[in-house]
Short mmCIF file of C-alpha atoms in Angstrom, two decimals:
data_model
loop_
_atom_site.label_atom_id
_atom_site.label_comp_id
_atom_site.label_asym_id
_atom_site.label_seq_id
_atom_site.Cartn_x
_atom_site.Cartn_y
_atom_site.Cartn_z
CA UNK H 126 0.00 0.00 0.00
CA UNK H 127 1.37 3.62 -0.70
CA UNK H 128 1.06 6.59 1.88
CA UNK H 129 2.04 9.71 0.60
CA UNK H 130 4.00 11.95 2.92
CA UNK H 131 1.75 14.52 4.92
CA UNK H 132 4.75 17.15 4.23
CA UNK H 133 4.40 16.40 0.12
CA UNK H 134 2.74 19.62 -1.72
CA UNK H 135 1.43 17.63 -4.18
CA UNK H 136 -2.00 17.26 -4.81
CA UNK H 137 -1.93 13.57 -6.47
CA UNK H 138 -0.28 10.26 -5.76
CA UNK H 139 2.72 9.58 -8.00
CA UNK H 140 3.45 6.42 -9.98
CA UNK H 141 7.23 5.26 -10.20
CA UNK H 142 7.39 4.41 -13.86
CA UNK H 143 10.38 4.31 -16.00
CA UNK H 144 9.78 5.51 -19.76
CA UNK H 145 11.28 7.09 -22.95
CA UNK H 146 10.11 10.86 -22.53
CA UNK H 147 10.34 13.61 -25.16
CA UNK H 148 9.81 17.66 -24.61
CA UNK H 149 9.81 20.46 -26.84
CA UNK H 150 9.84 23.50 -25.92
CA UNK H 151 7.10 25.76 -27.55
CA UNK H 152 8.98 29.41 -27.48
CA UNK H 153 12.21 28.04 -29.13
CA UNK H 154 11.54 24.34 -30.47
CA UNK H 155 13.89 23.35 -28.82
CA UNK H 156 13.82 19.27 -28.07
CA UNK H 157 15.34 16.58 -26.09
CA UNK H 158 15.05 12.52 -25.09
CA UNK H 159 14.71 12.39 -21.38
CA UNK H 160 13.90 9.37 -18.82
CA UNK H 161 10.45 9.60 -16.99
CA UNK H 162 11.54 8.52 -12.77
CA UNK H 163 7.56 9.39 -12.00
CA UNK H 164 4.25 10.82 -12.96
CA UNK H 165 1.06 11.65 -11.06
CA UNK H 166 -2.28 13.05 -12.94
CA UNK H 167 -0.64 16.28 -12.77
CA UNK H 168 2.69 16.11 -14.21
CA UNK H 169 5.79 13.99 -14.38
CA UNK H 170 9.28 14.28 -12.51
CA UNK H 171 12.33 13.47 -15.76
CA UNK H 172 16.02 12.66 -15.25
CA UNK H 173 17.69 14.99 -17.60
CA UNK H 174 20.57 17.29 -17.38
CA UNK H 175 18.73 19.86 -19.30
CA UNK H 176 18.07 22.97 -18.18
CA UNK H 177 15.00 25.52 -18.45
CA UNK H 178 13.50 28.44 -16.63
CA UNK H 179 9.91 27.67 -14.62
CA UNK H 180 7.34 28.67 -16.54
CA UNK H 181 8.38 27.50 -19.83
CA UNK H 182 5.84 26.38 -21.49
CA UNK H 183 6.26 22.66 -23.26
CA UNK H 184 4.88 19.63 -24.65
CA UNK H 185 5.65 16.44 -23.41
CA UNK H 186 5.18 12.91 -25.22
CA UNK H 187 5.89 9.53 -23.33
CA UNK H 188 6.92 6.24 -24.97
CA UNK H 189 6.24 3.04 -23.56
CA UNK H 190 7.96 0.10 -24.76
CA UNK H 191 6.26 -3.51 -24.81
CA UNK H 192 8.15 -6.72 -26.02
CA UNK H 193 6.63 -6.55 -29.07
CA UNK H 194 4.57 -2.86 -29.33
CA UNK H 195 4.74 0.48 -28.30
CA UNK H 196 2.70 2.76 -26.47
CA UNK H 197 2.79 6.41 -27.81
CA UNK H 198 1.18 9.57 -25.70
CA UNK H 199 1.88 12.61 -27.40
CA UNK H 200 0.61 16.18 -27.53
CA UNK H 201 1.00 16.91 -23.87
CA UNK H 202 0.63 20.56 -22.78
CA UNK H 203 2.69 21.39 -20.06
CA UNK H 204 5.06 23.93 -17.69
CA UNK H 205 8.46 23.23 -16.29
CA UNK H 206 7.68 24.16 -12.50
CA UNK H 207 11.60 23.01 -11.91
CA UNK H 208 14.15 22.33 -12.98
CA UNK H 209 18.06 21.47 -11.52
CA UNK H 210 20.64 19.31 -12.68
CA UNK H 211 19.82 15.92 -13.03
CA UNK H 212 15.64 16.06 -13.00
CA UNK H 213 13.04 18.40 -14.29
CA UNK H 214 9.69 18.39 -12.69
CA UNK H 215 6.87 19.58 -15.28
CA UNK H 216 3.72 20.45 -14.17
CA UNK H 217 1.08 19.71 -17.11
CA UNK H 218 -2.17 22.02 -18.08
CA UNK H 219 -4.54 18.89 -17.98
CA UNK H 220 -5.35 15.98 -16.11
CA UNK H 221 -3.36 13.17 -17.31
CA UNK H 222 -5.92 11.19 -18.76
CA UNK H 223 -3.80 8.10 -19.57
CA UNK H 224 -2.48 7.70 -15.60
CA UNK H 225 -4.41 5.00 -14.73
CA UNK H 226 -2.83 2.50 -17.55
CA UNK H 227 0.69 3.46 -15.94
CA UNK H 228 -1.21 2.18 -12.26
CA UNK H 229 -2.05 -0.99 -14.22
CA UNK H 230 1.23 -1.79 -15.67
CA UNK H 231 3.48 -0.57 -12.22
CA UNK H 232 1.14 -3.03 -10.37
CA UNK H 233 1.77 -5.74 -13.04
CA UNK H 234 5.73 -5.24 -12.89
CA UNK H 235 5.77 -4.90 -9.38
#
């Protein structure tokens, strides 16, 4: 069973998932290939050792691989809300609509 941490500021339980990530940044088109560490219905936390200023505004697309298929979520509006070296948390517009496939597979591979 998971229990969040009463000190966490987030508003949404997160899902440990590891993934193929991609983010563009919409004032400069600017893109990179980033790891996904976690995600929650309101945005995801990446390991990257890219940079970018909060606020930026972005869109996200996540890549699961299968054995034999793969999963593609694209077109995700979003805001980097931090960003240090190493991770980059982005906070996105919408609801995640696709989170609870991610609670199905983490509780398959667990």
């Amino acid at each position: 069973m998971f229990i969040q941490d009463l000190n966490d500021k987030r508003h949404s339980v997160r899902v440990n998932y590891v993934a193929d990530a991609t983010v563009v940044f919409k004032q400069d088109g600017r893109t990179f290939q980033s790891r996904l560490k976690n995600l929650s219905i309101d945005g995801i936390l990446l390991q990257t050792e890219e940079m970018a200023a909060e606020g930026v505004p972005c869109t996200v697309t996540i890549g699961v691989a299968g054995s034999h298929s793969r999963l593609v979520i694209d077109d995700i509006d979003g805001e980097v809300v931090r960003s240090a070296p190493g991770e980059m948390g982005i906070k996105f517009l919408h609801p995640f609509e696709w989170l609870a496939l991610f609670h199905v597979y983490h509780s398959k591979s667990a």
